Short mmCIF file of N, CA and C in Angstrom, two decimals:
data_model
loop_
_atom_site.label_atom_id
_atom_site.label_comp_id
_atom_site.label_asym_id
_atom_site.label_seq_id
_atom_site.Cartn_x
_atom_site.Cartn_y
_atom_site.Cartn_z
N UNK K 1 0.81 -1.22 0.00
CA UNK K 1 0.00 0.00 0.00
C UNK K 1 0.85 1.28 0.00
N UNK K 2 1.83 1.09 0.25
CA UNK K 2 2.70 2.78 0.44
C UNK K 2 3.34 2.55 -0.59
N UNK K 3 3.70 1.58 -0.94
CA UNK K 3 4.38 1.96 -2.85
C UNK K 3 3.47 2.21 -3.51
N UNK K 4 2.22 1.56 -3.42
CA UNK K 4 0.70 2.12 -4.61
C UNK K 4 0.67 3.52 -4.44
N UNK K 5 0.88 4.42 -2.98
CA UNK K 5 0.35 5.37 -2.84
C UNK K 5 1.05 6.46 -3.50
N UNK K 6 2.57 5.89 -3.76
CA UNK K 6 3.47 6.40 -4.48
C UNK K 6 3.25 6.27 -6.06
N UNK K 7 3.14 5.26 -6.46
CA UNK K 7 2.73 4.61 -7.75
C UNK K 7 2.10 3.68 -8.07
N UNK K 8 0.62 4.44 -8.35
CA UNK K 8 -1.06 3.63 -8.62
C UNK K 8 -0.66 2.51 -9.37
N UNK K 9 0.13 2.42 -10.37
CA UNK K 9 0.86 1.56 -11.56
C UNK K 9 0.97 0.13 -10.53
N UNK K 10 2.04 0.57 -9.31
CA UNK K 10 2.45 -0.97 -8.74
C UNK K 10 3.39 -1.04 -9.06
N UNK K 11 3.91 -0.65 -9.78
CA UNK K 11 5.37 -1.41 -11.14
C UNK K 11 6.27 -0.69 -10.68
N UNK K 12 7.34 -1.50 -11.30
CA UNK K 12 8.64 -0.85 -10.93
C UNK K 12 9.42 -0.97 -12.63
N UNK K 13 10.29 -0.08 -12.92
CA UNK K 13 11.23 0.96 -12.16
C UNK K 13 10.06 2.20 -12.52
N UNK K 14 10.14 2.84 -11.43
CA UNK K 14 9.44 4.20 -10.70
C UNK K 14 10.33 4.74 -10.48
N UNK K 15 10.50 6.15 -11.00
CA UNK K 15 11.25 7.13 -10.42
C UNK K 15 11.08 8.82 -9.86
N UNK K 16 11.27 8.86 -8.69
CA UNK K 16 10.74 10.15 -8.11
C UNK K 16 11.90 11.14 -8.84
N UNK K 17 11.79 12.17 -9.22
CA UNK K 17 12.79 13.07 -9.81
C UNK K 17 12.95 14.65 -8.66
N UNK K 18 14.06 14.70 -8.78
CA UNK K 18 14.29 15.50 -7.20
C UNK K 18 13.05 17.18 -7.16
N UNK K 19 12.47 17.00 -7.97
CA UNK K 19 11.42 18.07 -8.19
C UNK K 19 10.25 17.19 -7.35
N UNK K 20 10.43 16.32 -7.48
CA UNK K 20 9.05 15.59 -6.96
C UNK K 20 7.96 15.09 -8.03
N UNK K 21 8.16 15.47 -9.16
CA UNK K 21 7.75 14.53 -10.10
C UNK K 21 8.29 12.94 -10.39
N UNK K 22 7.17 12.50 -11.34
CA UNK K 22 7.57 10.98 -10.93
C UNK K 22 8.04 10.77 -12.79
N UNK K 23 8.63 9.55 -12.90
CA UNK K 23 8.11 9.34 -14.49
C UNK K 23 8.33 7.28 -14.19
N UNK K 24 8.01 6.55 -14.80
CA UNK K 24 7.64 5.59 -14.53
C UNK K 24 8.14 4.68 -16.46
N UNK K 25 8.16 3.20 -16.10
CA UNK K 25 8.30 2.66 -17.49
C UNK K 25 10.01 2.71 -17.72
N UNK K 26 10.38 1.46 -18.09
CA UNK K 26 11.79 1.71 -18.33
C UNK K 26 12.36 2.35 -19.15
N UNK K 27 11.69 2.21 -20.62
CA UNK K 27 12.38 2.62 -21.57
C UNK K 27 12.74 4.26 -21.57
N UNK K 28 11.42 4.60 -20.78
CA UNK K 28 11.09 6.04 -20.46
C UNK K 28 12.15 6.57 -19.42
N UNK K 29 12.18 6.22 -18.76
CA UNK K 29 12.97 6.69 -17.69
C UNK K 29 14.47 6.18 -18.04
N UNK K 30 15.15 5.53 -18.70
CA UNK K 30 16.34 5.59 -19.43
C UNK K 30 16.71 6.55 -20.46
N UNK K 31 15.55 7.03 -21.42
CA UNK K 31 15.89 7.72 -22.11
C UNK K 31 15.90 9.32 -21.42
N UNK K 32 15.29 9.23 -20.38
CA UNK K 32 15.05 10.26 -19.70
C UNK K 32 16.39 10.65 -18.96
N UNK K 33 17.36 9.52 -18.65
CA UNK K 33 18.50 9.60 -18.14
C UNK K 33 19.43 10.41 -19.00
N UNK K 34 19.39 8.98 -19.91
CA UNK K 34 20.53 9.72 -21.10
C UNK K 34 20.19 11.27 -21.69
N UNK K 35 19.03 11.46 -21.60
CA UNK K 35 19.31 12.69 -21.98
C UNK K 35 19.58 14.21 -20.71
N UNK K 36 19.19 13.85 -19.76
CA UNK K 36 19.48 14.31 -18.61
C UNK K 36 21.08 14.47 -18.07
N UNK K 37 21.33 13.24 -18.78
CA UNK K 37 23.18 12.85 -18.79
C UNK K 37 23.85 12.87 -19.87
N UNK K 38 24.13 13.73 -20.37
CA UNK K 38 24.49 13.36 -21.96
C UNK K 38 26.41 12.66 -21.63
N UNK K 39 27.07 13.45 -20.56
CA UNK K 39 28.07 13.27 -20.55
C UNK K 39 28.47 11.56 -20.30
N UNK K 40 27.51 10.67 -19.40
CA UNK K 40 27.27 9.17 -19.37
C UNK K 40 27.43 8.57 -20.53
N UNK K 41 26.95 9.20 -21.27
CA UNK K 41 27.02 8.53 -23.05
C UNK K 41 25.76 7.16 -22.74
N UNK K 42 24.70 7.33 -22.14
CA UNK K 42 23.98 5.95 -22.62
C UNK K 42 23.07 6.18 -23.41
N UNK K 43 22.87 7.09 -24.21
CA UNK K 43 22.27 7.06 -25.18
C UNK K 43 23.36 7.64 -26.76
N UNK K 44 22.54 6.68 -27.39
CA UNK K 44 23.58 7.18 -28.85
C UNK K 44 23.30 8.11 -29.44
N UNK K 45 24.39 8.72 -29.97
CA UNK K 45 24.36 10.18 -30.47
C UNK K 45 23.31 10.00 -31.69
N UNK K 46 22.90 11.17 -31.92
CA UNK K 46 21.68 10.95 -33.12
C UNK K 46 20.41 10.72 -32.98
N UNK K 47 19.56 10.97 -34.42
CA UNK K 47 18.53 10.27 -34.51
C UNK K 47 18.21 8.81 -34.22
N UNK K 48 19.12 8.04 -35.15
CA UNK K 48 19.75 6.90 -35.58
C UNK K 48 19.83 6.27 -34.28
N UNK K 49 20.43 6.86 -33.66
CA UNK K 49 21.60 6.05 -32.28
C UNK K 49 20.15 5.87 -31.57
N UNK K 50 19.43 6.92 -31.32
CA UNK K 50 18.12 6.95 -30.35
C UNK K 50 16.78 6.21 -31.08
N UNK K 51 16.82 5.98 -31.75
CA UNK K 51 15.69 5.27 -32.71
C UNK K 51 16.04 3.59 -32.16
N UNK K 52 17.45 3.17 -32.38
CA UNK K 52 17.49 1.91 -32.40
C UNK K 52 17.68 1.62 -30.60
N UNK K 53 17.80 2.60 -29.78
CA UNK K 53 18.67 2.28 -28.70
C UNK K 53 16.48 2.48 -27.71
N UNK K 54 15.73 2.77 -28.42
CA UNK K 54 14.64 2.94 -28.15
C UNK K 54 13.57 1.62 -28.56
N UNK K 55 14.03 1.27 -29.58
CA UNK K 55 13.44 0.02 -30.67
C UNK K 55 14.03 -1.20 -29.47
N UNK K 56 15.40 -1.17 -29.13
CA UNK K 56 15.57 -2.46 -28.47
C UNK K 56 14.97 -2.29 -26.94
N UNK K 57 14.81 -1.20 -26.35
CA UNK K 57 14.46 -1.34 -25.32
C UNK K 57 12.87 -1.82 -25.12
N UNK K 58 11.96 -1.40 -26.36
CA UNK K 58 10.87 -1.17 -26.76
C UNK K 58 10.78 -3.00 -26.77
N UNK K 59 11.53 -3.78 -27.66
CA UNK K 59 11.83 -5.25 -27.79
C UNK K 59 12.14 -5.94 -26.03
N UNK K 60 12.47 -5.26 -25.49
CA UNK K 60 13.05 -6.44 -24.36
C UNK K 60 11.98 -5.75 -23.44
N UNK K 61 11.17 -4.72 -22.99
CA UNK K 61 9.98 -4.04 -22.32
C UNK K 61 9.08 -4.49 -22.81
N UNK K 62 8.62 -4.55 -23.81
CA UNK K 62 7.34 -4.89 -24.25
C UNK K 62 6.79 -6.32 -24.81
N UNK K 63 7.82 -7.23 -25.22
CA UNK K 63 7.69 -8.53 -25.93
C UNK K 63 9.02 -9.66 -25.07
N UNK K 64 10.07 -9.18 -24.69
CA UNK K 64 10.69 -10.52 -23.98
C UNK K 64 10.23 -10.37 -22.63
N UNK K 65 10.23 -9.19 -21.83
CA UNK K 65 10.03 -9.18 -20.88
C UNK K 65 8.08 -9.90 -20.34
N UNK K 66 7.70 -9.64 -21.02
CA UNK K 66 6.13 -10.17 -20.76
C UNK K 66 6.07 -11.44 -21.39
N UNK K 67 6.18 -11.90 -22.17
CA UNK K 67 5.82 -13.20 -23.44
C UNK K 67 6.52 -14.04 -22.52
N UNK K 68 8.41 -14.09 -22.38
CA UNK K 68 9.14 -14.66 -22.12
C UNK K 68 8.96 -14.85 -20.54
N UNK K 69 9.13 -13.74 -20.06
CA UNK K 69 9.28 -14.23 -18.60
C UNK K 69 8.45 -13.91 -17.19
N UNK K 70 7.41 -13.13 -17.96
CA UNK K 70 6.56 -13.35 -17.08
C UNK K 70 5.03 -14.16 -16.76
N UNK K 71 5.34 -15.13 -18.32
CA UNK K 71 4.40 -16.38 -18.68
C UNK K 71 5.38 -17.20 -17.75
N UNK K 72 6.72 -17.36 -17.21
CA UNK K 72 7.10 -18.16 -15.96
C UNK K 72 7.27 -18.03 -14.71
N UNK K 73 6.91 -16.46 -14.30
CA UNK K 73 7.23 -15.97 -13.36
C UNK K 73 5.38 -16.00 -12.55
N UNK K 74 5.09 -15.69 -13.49
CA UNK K 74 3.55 -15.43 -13.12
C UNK K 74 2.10 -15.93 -14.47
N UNK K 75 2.55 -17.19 -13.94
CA UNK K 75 1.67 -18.06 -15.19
C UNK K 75 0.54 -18.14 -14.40
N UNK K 76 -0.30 -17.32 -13.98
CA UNK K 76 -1.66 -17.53 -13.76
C UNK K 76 -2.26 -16.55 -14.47
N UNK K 77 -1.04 -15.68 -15.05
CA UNK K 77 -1.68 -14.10 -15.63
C UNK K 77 -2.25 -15.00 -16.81
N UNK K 78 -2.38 -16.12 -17.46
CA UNK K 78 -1.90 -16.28 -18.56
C UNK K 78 -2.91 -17.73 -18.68
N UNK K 79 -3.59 -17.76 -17.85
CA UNK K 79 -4.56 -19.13 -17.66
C UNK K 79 -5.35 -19.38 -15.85
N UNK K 80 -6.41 -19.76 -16.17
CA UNK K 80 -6.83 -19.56 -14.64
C UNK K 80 -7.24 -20.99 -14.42
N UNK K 81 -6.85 -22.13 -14.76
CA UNK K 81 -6.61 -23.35 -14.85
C UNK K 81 -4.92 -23.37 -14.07
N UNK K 82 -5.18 -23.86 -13.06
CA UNK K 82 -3.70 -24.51 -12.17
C UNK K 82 -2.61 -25.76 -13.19
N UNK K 83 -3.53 -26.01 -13.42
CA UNK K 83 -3.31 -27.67 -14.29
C UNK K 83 -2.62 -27.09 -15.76
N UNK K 84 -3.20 -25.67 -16.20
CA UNK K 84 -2.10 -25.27 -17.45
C UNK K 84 -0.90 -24.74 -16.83
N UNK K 85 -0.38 -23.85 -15.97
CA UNK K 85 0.63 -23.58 -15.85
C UNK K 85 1.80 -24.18 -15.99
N UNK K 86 2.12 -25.09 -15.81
CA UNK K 86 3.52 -25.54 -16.10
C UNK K 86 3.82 -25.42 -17.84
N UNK K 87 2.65 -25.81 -18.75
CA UNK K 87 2.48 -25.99 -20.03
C UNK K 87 2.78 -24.12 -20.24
N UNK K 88 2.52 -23.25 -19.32
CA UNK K 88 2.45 -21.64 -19.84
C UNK K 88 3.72 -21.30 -19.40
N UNK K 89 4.36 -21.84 -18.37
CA UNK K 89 5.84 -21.62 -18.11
C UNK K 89 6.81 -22.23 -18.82
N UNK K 90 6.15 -23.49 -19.43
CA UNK K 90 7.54 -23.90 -20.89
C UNK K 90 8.15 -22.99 -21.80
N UNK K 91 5.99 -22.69 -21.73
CA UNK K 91 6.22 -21.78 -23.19
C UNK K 91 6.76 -20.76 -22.86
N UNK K 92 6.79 -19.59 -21.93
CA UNK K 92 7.52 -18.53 -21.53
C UNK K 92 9.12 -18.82 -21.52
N UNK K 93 9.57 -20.28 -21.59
CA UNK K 93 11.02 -20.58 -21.35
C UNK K 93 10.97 -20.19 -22.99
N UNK K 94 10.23 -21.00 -23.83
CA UNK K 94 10.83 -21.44 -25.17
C UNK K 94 10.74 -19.91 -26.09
N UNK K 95 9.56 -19.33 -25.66
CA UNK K 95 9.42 -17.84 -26.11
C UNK K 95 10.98 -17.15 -25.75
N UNK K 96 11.34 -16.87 -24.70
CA UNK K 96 12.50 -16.13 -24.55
C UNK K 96 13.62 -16.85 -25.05
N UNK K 97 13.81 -18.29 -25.50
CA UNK K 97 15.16 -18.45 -26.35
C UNK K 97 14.75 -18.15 -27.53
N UNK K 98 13.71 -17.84 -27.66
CA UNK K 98 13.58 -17.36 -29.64
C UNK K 98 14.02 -16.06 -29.71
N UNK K 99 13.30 -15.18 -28.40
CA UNK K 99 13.49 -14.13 -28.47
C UNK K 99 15.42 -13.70 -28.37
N UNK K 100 15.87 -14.42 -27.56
CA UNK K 100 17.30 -14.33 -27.74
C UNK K 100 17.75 -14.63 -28.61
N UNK K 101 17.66 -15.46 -29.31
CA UNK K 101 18.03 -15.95 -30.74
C UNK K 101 17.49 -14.70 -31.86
N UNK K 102 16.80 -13.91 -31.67
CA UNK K 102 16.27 -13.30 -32.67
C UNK K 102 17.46 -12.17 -32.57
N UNK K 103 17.43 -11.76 -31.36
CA UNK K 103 18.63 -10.73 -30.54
C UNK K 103 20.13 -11.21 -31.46
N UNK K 104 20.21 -12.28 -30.85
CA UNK K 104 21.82 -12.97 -30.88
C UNK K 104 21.92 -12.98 -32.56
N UNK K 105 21.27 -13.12 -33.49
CA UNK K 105 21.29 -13.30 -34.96
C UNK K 105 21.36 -11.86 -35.21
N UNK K 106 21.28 -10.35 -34.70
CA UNK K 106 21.23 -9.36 -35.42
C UNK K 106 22.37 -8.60 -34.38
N UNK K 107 23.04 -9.45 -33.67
CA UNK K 107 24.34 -8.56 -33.03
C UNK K 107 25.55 -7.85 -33.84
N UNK K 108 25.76 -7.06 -33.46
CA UNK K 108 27.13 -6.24 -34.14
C UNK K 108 28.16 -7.41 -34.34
N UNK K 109 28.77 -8.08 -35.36
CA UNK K 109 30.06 -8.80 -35.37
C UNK K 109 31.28 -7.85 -34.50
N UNK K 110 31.51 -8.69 -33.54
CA UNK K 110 32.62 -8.51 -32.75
C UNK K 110 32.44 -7.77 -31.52
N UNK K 111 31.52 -7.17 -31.64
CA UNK K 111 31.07 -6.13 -30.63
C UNK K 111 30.74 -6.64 -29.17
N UNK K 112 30.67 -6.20 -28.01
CA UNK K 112 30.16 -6.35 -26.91
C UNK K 112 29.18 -6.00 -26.86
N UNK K 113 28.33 -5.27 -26.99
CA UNK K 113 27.47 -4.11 -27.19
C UNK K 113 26.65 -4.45 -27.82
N UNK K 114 25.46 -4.36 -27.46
CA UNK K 114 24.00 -4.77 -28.70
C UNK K 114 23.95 -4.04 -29.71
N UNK K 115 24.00 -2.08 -29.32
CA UNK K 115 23.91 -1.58 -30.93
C UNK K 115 25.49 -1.19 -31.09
N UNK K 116 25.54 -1.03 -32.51
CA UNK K 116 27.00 -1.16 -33.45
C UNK K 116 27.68 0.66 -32.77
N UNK K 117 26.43 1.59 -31.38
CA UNK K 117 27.41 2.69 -31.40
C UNK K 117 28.02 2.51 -29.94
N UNK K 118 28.05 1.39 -29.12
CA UNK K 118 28.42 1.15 -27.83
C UNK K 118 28.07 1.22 -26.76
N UNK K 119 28.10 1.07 -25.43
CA UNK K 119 27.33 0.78 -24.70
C UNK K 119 26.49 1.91 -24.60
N UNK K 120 25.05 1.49 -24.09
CA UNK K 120 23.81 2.25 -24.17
C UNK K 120 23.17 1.91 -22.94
N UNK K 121 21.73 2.06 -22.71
CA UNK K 121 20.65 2.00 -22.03
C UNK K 121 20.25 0.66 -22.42
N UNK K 122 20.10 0.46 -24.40
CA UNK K 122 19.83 -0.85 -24.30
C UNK K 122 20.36 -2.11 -23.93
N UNK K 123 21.88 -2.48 -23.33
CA UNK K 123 22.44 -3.19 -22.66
C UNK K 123 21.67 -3.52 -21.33
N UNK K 124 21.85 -1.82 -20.80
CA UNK K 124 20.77 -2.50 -19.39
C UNK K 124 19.72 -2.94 -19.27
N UNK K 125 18.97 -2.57 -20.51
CA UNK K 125 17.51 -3.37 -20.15
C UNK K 125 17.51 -4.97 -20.99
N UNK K 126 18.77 -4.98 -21.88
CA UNK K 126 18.82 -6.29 -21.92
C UNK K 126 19.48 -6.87 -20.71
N UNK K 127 20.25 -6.61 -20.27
CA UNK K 127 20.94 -6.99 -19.56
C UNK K 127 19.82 -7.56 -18.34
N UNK K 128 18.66 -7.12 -17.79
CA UNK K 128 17.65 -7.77 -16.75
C UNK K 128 16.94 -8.51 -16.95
N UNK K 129 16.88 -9.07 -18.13
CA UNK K 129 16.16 -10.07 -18.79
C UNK K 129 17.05 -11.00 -18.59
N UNK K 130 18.63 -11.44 -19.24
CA UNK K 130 19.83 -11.91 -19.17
C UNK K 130 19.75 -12.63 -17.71
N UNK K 131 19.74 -11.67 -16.48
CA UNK K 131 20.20 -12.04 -16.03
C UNK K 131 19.04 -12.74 -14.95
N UNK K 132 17.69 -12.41 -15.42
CA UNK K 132 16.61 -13.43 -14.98
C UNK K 132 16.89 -14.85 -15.98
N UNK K 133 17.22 -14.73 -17.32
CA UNK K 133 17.40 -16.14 -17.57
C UNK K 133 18.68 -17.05 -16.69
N UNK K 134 19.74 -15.88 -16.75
CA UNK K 134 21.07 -17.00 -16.25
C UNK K 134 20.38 -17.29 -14.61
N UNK K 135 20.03 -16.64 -13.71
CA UNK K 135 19.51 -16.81 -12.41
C UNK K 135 18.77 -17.77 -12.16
N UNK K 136 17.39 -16.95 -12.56
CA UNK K 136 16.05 -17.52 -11.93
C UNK K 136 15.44 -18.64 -12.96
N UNK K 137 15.86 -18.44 -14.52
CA UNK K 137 14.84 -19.70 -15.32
C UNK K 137 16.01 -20.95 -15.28
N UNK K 138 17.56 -20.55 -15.64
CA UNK K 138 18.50 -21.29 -15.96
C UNK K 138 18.40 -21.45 -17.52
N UNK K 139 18.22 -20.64 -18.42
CA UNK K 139 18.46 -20.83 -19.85
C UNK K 139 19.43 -19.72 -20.20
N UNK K 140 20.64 -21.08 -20.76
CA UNK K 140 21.77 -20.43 -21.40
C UNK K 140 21.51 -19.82 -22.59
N UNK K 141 22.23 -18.39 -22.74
CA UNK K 141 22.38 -17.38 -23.27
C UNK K 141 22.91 -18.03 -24.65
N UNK K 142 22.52 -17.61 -26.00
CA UNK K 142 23.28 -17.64 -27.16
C UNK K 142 24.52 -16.84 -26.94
N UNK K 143 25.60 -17.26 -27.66
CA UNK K 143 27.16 -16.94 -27.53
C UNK K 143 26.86 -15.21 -27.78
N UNK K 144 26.47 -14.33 -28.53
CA UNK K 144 26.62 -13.29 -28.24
C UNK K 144 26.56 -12.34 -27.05
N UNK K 145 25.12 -13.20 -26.36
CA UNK K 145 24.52 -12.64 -25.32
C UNK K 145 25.09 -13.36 -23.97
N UNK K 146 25.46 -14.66 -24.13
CA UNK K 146 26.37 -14.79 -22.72
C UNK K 146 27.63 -13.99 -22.79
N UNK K 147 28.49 -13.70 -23.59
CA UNK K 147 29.36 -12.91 -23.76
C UNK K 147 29.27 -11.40 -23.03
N UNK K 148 27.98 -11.03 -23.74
CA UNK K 148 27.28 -9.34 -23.27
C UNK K 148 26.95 -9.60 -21.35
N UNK K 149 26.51 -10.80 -21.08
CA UNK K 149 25.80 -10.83 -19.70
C UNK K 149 27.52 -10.57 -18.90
N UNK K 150 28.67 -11.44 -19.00
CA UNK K 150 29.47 -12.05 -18.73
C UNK K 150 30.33 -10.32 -18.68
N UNK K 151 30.77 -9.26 -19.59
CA UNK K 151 30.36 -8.12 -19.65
C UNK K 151 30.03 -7.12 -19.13
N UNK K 152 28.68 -7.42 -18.75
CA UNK K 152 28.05 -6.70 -17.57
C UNK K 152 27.69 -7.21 -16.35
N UNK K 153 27.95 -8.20 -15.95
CA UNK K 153 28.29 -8.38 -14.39
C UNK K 153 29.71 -7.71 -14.03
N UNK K 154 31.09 -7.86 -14.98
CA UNK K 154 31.81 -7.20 -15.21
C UNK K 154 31.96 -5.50 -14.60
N UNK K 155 30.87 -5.02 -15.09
CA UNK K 155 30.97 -3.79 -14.37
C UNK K 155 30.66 -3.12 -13.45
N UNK K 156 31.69 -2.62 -12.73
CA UNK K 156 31.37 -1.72 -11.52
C UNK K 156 30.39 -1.10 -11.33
N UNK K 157 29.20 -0.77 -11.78
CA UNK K 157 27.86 -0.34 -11.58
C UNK K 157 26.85 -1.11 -11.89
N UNK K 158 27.10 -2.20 -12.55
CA UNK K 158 26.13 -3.41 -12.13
C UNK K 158 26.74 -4.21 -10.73
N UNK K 159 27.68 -4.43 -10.75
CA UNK K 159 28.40 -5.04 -8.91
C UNK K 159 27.75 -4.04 -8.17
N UNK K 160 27.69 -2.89 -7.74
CA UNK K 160 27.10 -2.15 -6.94
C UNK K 160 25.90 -2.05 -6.79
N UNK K 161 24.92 -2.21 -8.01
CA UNK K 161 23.61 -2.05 -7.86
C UNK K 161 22.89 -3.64 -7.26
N UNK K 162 23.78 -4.67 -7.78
CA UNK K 162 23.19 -6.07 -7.40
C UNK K 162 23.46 -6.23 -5.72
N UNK K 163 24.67 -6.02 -5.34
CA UNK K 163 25.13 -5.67 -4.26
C UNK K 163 23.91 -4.87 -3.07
N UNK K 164 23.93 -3.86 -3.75
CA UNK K 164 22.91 -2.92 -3.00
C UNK K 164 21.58 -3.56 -2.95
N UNK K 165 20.74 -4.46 -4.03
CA UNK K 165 20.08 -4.92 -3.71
C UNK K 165 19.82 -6.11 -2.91
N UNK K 166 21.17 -6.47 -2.80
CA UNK K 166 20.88 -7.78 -2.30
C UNK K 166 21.50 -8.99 -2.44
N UNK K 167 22.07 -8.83 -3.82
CA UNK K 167 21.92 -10.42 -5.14
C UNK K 167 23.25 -10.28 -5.03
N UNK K 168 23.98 -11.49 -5.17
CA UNK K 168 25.55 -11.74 -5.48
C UNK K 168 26.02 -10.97 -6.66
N UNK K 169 27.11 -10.64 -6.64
CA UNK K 169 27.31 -10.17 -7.53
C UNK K 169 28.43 -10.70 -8.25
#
């Protein structure tokens, strides 16, 4: 009840902004960063850079994150039959290796980095999907994307934030 009262939504990531406005939604509130931060560099310079660095976040917010993993996390959203769930949590497994595979087939050759202008916003929001598969489902990453996860545990501001929450890092 005191997070609703904060945010009717429920959802997280929520963010209070030191004005006391709120803005809510990931993709939103990343791009809201990067541009707030330009000197961070997580958003890519350009039209271009922000179109695609918006498109993937738009892909892992709106279609892996729901289809994939929260048909396993919360398979009742998804059938009100007890007796289907396990059959709705496969499918949420098998949905998110397509969806990685769809990812892992359009990666930059050689790159770390999902888009071809370097690290972004869209890393991190792939990156929480990633690391609900390596964690909580146990489905290994296609070679691009275990590479990218492997990467970003790697960095000092993902160690701190997992840390701070809680989670090994």
């Amino acid at each position: 009840p005191e997070y609703k009262a904060v945010n009717p939504k429920s959802k997280v990531p929520f963010l209070v902004r030191d004005d006391g406005s709120t803005i809510s939604e990931f993709p939103v509130i990343a791009w809201w960063l990067g541009k707030t931060f330009p000197a961070a560099n997580l958003l890519p310079g350009g039209a271009e850079g922000e179109l695609r660095a918006l498109e993937a976040m738009d892909y892992i917010c709106g279609t892996v994150h729901p289809q994939g993993f929260t048909r396993q996390f919360r398979p009742s959203r998804f059938t009100h039959r007890p007796e289907d769930e396990p059959r709705v949590i496969e499918q949420g497994r098998e949905l998110a290796r397509g969806y990685f595979d769809v990812i892992a087939a359009g990666w930059p050759q050689g790159s770390t980095w999902w888009l071809p202008f370097g690290y972004s916003v869209a890393d991190a929001a792939l990156f929480f999907v990633e690391w609900w598969a390596s964690t909580r489902s146990k489905i290994d990453l296609p070679g691009p994307l275990a590479a990218h996860y492997a990467a970003m545990m790697a960095r000092p501001a993902v160690k701190r934030a997992l840390t701070r929450e809680g989670f090994p890092a």
